Coordinates of C-alpha atoms and ligand atoms in Angstrom, one line a residue:
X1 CA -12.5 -31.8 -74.2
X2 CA -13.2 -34.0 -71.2
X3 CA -9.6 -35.8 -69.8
X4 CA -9.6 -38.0 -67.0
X5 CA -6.9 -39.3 -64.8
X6 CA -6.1 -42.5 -62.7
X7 CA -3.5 -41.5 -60.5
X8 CA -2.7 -44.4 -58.4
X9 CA 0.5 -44.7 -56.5
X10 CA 2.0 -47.6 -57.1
X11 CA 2.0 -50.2 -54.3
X12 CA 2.5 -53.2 -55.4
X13 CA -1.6 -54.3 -55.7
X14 CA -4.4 -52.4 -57.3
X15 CA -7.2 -52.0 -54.7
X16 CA -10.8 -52.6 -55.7
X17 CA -11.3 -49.0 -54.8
X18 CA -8.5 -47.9 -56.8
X19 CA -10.2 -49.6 -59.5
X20 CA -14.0 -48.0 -58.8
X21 CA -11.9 -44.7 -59.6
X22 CA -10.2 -45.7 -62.1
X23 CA -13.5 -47.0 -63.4
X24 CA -15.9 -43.5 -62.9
X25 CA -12.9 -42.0 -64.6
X26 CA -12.9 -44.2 -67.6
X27 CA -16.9 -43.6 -67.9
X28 CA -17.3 -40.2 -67.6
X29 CA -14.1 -40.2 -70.5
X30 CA -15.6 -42.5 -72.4
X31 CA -19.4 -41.4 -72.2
X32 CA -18.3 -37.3 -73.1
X33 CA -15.9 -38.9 -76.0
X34 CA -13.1 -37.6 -73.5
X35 CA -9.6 -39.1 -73.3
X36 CA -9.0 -41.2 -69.9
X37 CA -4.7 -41.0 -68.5
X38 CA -3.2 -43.1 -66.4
X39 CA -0.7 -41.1 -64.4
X40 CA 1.9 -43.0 -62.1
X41 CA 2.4 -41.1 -59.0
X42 CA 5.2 -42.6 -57.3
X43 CA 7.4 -40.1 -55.4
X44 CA 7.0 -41.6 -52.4
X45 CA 10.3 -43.7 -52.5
X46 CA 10.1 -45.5 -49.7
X47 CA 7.0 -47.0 -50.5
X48 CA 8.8 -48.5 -53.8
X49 CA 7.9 -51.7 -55.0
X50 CA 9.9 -53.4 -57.9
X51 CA 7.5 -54.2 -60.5
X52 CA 4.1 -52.6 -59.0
X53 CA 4.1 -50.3 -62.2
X54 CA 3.7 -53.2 -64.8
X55 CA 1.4 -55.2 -62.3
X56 CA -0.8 -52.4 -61.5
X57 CA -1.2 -51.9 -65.7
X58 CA -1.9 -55.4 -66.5
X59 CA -4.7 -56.1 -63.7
X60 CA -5.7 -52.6 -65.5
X61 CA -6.2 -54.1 -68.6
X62 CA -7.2 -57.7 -67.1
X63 CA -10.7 -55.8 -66.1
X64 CA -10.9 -53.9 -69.5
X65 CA -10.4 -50.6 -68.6
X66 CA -7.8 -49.1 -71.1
X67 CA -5.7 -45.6 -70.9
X68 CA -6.0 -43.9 -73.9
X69 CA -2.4 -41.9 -72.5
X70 CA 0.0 -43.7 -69.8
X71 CA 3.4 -45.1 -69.2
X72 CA 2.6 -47.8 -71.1
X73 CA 1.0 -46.6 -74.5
X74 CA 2.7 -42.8 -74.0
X75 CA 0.9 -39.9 -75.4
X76 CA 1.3 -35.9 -75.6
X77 CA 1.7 -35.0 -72.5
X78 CA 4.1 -37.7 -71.4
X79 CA 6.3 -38.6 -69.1
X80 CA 3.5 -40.2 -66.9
X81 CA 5.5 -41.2 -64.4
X82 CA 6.3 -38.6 -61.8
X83 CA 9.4 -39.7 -60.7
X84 CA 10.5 -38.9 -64.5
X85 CA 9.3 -35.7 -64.0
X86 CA 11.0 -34.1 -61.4
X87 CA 12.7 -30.8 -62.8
X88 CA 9.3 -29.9 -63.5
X89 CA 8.1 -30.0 -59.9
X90 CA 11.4 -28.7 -59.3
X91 CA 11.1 -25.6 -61.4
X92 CA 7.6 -24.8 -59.7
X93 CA 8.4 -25.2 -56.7
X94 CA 11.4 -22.2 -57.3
X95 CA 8.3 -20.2 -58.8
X96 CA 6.5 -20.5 -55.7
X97 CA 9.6 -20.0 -53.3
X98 CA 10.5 -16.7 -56.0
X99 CA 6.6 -15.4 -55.5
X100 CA 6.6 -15.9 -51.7
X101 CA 4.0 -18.5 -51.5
X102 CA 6.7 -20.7 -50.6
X103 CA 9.4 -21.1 -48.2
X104 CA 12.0 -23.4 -47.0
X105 CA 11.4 -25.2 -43.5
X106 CA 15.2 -26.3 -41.7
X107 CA 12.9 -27.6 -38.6
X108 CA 13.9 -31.2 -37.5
X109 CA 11.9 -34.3 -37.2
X110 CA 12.7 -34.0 -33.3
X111 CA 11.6 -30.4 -32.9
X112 CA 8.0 -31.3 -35.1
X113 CA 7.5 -34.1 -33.1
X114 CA 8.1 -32.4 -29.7
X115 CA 5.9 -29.8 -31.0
X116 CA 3.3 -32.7 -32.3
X117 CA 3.6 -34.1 -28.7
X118 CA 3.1 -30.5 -26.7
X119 CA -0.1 -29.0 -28.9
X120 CA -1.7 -33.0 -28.2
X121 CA -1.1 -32.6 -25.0
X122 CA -2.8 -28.9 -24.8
X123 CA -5.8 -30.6 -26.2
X124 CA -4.8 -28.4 -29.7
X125 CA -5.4 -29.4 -33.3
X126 CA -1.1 -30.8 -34.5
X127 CA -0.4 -29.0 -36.7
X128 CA 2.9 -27.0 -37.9
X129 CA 4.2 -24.1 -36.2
X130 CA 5.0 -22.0 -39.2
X131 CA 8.0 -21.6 -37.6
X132 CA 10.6 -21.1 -40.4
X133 CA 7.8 -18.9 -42.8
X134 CA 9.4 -16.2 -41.7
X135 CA 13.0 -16.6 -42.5
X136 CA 14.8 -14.6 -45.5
X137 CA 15.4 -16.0 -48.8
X138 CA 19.2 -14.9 -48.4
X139 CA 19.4 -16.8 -44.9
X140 CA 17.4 -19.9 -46.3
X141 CA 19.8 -19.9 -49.6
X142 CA 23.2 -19.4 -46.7
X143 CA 21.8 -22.4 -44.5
X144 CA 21.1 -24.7 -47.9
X145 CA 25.1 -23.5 -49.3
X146 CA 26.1 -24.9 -45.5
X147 CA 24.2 -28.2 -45.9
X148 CA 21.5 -27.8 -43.8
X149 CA 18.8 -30.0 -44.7
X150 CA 15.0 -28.5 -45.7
X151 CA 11.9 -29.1 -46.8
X152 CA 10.0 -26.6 -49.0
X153 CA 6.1 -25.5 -47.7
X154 CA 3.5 -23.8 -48.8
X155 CA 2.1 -20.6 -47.2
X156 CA -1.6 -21.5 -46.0
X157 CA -3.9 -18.3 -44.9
X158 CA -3.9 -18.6 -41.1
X159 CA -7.2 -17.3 -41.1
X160 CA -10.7 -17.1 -43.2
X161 CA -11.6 -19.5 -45.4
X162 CA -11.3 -21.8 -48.2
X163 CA -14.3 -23.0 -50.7
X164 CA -14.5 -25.8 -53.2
X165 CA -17.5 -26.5 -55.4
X166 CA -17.6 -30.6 -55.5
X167 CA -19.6 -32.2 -58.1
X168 CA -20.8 -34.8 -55.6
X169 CA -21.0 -32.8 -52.0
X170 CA -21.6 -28.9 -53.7
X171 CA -20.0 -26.1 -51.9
X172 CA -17.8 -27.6 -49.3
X173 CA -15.9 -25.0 -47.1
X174 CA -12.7 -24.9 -45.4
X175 CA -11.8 -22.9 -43.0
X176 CA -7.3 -22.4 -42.9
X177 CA -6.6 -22.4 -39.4
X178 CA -7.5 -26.5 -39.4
X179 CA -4.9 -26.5 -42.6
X180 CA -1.4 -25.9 -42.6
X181 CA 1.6 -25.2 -44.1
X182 CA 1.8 -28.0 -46.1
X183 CA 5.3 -29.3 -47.5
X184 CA 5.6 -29.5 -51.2
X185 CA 9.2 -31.0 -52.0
X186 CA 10.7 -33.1 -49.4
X187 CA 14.5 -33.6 -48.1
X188 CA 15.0 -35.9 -50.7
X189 CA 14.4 -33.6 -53.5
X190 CA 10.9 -35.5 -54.7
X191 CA 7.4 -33.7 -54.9
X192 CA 5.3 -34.8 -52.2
X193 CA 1.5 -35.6 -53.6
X194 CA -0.1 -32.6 -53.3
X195 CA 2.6 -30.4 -55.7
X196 CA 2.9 -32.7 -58.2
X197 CA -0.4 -33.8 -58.7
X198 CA -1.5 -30.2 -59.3
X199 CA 0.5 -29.7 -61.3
X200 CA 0.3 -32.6 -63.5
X201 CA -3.3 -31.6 -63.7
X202 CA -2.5 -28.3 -64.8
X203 CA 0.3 -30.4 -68.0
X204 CA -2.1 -33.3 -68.5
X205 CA -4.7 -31.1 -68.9
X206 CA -7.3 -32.6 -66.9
X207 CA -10.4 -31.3 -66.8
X208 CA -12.1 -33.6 -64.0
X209 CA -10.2 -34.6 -61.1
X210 CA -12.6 -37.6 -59.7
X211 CA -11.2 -39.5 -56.7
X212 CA -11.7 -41.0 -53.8
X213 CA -13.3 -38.9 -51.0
X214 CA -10.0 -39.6 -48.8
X215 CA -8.4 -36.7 -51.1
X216 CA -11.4 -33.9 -49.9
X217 CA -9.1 -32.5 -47.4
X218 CA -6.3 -32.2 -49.5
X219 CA -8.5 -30.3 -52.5
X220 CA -8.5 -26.6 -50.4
X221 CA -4.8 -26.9 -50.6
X222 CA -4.5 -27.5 -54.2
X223 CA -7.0 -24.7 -54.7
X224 CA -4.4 -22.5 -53.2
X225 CA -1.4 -24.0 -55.8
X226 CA -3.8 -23.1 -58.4
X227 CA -4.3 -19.4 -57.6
X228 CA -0.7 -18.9 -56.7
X229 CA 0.4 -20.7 -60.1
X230 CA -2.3 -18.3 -61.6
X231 CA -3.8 -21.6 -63.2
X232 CA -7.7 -22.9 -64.4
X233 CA -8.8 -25.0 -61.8
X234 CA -10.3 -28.4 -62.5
X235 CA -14.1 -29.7 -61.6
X236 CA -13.4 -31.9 -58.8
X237 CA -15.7 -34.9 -57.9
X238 CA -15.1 -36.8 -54.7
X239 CA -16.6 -40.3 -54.5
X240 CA -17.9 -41.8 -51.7
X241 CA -15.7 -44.3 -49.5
X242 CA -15.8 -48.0 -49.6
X243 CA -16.8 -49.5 -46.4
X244 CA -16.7 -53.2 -44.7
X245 CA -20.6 -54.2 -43.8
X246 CA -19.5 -52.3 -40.0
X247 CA -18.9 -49.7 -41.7
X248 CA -15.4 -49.3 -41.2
X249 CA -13.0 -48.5 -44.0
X250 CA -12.7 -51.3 -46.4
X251 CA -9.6 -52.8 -45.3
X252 CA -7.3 -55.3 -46.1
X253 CA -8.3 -56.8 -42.6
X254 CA -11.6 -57.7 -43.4
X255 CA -11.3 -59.4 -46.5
X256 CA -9.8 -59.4 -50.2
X257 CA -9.2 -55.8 -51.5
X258 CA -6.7 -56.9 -54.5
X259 CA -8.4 -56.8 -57.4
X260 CA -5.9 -59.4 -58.3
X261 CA -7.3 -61.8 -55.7
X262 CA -10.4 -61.4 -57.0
X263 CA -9.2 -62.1 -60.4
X264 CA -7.5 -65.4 -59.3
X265 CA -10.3 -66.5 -57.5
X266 CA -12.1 -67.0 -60.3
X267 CA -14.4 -63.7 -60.4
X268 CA -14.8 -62.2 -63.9
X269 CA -13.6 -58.7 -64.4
X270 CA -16.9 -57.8 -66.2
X271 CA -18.5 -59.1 -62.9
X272 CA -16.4 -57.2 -60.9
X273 CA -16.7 -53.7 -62.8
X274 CA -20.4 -54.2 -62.4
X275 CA -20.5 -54.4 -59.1
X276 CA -17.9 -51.6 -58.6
X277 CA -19.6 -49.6 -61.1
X278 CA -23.2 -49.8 -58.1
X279 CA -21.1 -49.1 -55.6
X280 CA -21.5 -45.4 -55.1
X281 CA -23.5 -44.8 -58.3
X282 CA -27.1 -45.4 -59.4
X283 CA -28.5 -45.8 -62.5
X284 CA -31.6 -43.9 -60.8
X285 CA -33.5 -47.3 -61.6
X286 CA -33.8 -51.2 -60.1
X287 CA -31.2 -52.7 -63.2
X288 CA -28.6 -54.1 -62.0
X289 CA -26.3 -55.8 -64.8
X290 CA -24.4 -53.9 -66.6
X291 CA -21.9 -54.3 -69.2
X292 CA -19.1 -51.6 -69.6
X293 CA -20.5 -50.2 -72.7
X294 CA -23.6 -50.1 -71.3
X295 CA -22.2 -48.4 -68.0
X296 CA -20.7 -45.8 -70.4
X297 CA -24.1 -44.9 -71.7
X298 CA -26.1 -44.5 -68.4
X299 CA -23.5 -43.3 -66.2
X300 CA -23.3 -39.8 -64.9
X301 CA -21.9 -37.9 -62.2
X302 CA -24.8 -36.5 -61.1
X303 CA -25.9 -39.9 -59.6
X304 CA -23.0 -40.7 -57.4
X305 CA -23.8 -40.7 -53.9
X306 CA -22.3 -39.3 -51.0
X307 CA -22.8 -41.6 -48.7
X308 CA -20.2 -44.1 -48.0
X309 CA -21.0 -47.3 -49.9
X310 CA -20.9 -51.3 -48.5
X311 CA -18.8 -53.7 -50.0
X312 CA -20.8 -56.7 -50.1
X313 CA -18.8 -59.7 -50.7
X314 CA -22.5 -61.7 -51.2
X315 CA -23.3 -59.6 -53.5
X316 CA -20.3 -59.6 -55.8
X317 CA -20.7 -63.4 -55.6
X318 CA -24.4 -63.0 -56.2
X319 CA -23.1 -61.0 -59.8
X320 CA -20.3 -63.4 -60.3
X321 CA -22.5 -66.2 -60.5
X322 CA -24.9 -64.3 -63.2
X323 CA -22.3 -63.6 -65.2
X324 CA -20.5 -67.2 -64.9
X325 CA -24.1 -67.9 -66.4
X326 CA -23.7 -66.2 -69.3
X327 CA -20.9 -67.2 -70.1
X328 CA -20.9 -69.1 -73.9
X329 CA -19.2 -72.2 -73.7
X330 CA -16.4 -71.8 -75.5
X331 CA -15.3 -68.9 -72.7
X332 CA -16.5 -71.1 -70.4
X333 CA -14.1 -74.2 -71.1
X334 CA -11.1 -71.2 -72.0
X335 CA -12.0 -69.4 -68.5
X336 CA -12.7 -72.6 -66.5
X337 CA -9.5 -74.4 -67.4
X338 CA -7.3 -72.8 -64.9
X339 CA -9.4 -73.9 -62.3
X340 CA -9.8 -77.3 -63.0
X341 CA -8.4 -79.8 -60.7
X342 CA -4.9 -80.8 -62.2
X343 CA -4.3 -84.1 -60.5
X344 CA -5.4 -87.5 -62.5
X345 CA -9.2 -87.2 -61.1
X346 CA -9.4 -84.6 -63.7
X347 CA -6.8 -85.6 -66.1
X348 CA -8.7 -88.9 -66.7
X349 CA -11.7 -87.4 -68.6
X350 CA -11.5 -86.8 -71.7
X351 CA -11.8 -83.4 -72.9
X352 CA -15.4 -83.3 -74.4
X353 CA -16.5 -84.8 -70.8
X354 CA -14.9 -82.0 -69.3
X355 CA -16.4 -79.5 -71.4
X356 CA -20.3 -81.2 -70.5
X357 CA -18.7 -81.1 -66.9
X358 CA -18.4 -77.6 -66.7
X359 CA -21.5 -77.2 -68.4
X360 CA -23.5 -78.9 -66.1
X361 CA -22.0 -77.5 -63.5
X362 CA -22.0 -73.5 -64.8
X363 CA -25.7 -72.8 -63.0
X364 CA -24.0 -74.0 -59.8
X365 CA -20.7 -71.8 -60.0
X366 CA -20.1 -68.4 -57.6
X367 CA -16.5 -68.0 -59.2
X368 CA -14.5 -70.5 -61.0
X369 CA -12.6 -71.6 -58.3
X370 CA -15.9 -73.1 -56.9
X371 CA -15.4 -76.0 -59.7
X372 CA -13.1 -78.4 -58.0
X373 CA -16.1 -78.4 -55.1
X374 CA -19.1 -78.7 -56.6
X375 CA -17.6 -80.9 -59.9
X376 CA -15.8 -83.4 -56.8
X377 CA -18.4 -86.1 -57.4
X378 CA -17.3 -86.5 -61.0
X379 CA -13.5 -86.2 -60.5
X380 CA -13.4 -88.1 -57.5
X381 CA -16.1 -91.7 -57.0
X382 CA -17.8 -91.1 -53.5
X383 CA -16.7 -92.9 -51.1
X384 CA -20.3 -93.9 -49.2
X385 CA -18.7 -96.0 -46.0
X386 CA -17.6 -92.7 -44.9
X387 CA -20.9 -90.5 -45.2
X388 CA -22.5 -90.6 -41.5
X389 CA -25.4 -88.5 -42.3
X390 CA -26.7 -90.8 -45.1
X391 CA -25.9 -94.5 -43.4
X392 CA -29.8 -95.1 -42.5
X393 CA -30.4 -94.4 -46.1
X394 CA -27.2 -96.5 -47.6
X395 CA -28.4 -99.4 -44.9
X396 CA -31.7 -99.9 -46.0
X397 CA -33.0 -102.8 -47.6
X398 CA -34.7 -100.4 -50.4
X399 CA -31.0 -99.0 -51.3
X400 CA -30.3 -102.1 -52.2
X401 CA -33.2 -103.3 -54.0
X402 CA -33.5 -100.1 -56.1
X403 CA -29.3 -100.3 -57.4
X404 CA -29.6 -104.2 -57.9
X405 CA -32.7 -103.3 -60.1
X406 CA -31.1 -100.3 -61.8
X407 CA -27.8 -102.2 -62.8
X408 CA -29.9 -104.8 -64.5
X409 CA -31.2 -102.3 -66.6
X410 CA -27.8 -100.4 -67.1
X411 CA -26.3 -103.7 -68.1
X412 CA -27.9 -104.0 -71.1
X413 CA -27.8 -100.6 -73.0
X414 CA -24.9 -99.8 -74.9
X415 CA -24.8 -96.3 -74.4
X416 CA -26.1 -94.3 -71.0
X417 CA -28.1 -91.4 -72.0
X418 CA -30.3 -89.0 -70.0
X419 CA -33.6 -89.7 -72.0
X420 CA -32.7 -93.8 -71.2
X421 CA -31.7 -93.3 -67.4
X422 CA -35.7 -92.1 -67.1
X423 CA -37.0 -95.0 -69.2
X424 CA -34.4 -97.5 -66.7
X425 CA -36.0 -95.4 -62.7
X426 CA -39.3 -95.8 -64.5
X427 CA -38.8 -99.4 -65.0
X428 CA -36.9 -99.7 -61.1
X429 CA -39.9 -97.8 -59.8
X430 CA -42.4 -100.9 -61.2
X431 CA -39.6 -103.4 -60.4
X432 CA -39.5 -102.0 -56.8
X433 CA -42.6 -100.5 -55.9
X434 CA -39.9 -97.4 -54.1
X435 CA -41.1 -94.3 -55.5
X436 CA -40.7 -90.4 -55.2
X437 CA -37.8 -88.9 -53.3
X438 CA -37.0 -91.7 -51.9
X439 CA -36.3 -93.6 -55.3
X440 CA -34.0 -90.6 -56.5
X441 CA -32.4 -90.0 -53.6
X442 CA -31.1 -93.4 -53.9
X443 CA -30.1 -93.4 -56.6
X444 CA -28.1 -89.7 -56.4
X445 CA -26.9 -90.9 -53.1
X446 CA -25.2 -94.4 -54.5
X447 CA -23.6 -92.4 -57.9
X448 CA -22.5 -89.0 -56.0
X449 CA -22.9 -89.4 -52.2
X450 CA -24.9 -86.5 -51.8
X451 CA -28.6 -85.9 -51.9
X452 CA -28.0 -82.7 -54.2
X453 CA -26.8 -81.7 -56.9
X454 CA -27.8 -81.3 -60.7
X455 CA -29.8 -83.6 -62.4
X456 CA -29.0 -87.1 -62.0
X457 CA -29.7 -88.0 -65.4
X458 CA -27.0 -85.5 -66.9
X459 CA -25.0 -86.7 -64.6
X460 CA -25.2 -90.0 -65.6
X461 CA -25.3 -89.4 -68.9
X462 CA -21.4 -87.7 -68.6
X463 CA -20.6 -90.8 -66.3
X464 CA -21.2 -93.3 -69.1
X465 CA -22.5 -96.4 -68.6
X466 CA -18.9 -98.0 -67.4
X467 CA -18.5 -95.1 -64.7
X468 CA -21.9 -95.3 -63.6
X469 CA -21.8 -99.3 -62.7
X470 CA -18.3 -99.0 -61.4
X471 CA -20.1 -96.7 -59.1
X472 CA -23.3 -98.8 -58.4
X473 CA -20.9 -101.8 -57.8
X474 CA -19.6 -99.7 -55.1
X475 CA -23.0 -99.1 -53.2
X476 CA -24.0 -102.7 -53.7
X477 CA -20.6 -104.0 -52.1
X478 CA -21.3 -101.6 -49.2
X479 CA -25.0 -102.8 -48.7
X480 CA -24.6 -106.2 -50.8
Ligands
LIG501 N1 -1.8 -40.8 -55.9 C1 -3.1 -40.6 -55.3 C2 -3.6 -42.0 -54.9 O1 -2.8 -42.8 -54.7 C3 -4.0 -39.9 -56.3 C4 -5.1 -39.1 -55.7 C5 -5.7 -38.2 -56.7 O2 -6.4 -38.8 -57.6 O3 -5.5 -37.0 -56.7 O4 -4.8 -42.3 -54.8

């Protein structure tokens, strides 16, 4: 039985990364009729956030990737929570201490960071001294009874070497005197990472640990709990880092890396799995839209990549903007709303005009925050005194010719509609012998004070006939 984890710590935001893994994770589950867990691994207490447990599970289920096990929905192997589970670690870690592969460590922050400072200034690799490995277990027990604080570590070899078989990177070897004897329960009495991840692993029975490539280093280490717990040891797949276009570590710096901001901004979760789903994976083929049940069935581990993998903000946008597309318009007008300016420019339309609004405006969107921008010329009238580029064309004699023609035409149909807008230009273009570019541009120009946009006649068939000659009474009072 394939069972994957998401093991996130939780700090307050899920990071598109985070996400990426939690994404492979759910795939490779879902495609091998596995069971994907979400595990909380929070026993790093100062880093505790108040409510980044039920945030980080509802941006979870905002992009569609469900736990089949987690805090949340519970399951056999519960709690999943570590800091609910800490007689467990605490009971292995007495195991370990009882076998000798584990000892206690009295040395104080002041000594390891003198010793930190002397082996950087040697030009040496900082690394712990192994100082307090060689203390009794009677003598470490008498210290404890007298309140001497302690951390418990793990014996490391000092020599040879260690060997991991990655499903990504292959064999990847270690060799022990660039590791050290890593702590495992801290003063505090909580697990650090590396203890009670392994051995949630071992409980949850996980059978793939895939995770960011960040965690390579730690992997030899957790190797070692393995053999000295006398356990089966996972496959292990490291995937590649995210990187800014520099090629730096995607950082917080450099952009948005909260999958909540790109929520809010108006990105789609389907959009944004996509995109995360390329980056570090191919399909081994040009496609490039995806939907999740279609990720499930082409996605394999075999076609991650090792190297590090660009975020491309463009592209996301690029991806965004395909699936704003594609979006029917009822989701449309549900997913829009949010976004829609909420002052009276917008609360003036009526509804059904909003909905051809955003219709109209859909081929045009990035993300849905992009709607109060490009929909401004139908919440708010243009205001054509204040264009500079376009004076030449709002001065001429032809601006006013064409609108003075147009209005007579606009006067006298009841109802504006696209297919009578073209019959009225045709007619102007007769009247006024202006023609081509010039004649539309007018006429955009006068009713949305730009030169682009969609097309004019849709435009002023949402206007409606009243709109539209308020408007052209505008541009004839500026060039009257
Ligand atoms: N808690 C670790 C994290 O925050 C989990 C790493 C792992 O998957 O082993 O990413």
């Amino acid at each position: 039985m394939i069972r994957t984890r998401f093991a996130p710590s939780p700090t307050g935001y899920l990071h598109v990364g985070g996400l990426r893994t939690a994404l492979y994770n759910y795939l490779y589950a879902k495609k091998h009729n596995g069971v994907f867990i979400l595990r909380i691994e929070d026993t790093d207490q100062q880093r505790k956030i108040e409510g980044a447990v039920e945030n980080l599970i509802s941006t979870l289920k905002w992009t569609g990737i469900y736990h089949d096990e987690g805090p949340d929905v519970g399951g056999e192997f519960g709690p999943y929570i570590q800091s609910q589970r800490l007689s467990i670690y605490r009971e292995h870690i007495n195991q370990l201490i009882e076998a000798g592969h584990a000892y206690h460590c009295f040395c104080s922050t002041d000594r390891l960071k003198s010793l930190r400072e002397q082996q950087i200034a040697e030009n040496q690799n900082p690394r712990y001294d192994n100082h307090c490995r060689d203390i009794s277990k009677d003598e470490a027990e008498q210290r404890i009874a007298a309140g001497k604080s302690s951390v418990v570590r793990m014996k490391v070899p000092t020599s040879g070497f260690i060997e991991i078989y990655d499903l990504v990177r292959g064999k990847v070897t270690f060799a022990c005197d660039l590791l050290e004897d890593q702590i495992l329960l801290k003063s505090d009495g909580f697990p650090t990472y590396h203890l009670a991840n392994v051995v949630d692993d071992h409980y949850m029975q996980i059978s793939h640990v895939i995770r960011g490539e960040e965690w390579l280093p730690s992997t030899p280490k957790h190797k070692l709990l393995y053999e000295y717990f006398g356990w089966k040891l996972p496959q292990f797949a490291h995937l590649p880092l995210l990187l800014n276009a520099d090629r730096s570590k995607l950082s917080k710096r450099q952009g948005d890396v909260a999958v909540e901001d790109y929520l809010r901004k108006g990105y789609l979760p389907e959009a944004l799995i996509n995109f995360l789903a390329l980056l570090g994976w191919n399909p081994g083929t040009n496609r490039e839209i995806f939907n999740l049940e279609e990720l499930i069935q082409a996605f394999s581990l075999k076609r991650i990549n090792k190297a590090g993998a660009i975020f491309n903000p463009e592209k996301l946008q690029w991806m965004n903007s395909q699936y704003i597309r594609g979006l029917k318009p009822e989701n449309l007008l549900k997913l829009a709303s949010p976004y829609l300016p909420d002052d009276k420019s917008c609360q003036d339309w009526p509804k059904d005009k909003v909905g051809e609004i955003l219709l109209l405006l859909q081929p045009y969107l990035s993300t849905l925050s992009d709607i109060p921008e490009k929909g401004s010329f139908f919440f708010n009238d243009p205001v054509l005194s204040e264009n500079t580029e376009l004076q030449d064309l709002i001065r001429s004699p032809e601006f006013h010719t064409v609108l003075a023609s147009l209005k007579n035409q606009v006067v006298r149909v009841r109802i504006l509609n696209s297919a009578a807008f073209h019959s009225m230009v045709k007619t102007v273009q007769q009247e006024t012998r202006v023609t081509g570019k010039q004649l539309w541009t007018t006429i955009r120009v006068a009713i949305i004070g730009k030169e682009h946009g969609p097309d004019i006649s849709k435009i002023a068939e949402i206007l409606g006939k009243d709109r539209f000659l308020k408007r052209l009474d505008a541009a004839l009072k500026i060039n009257g």
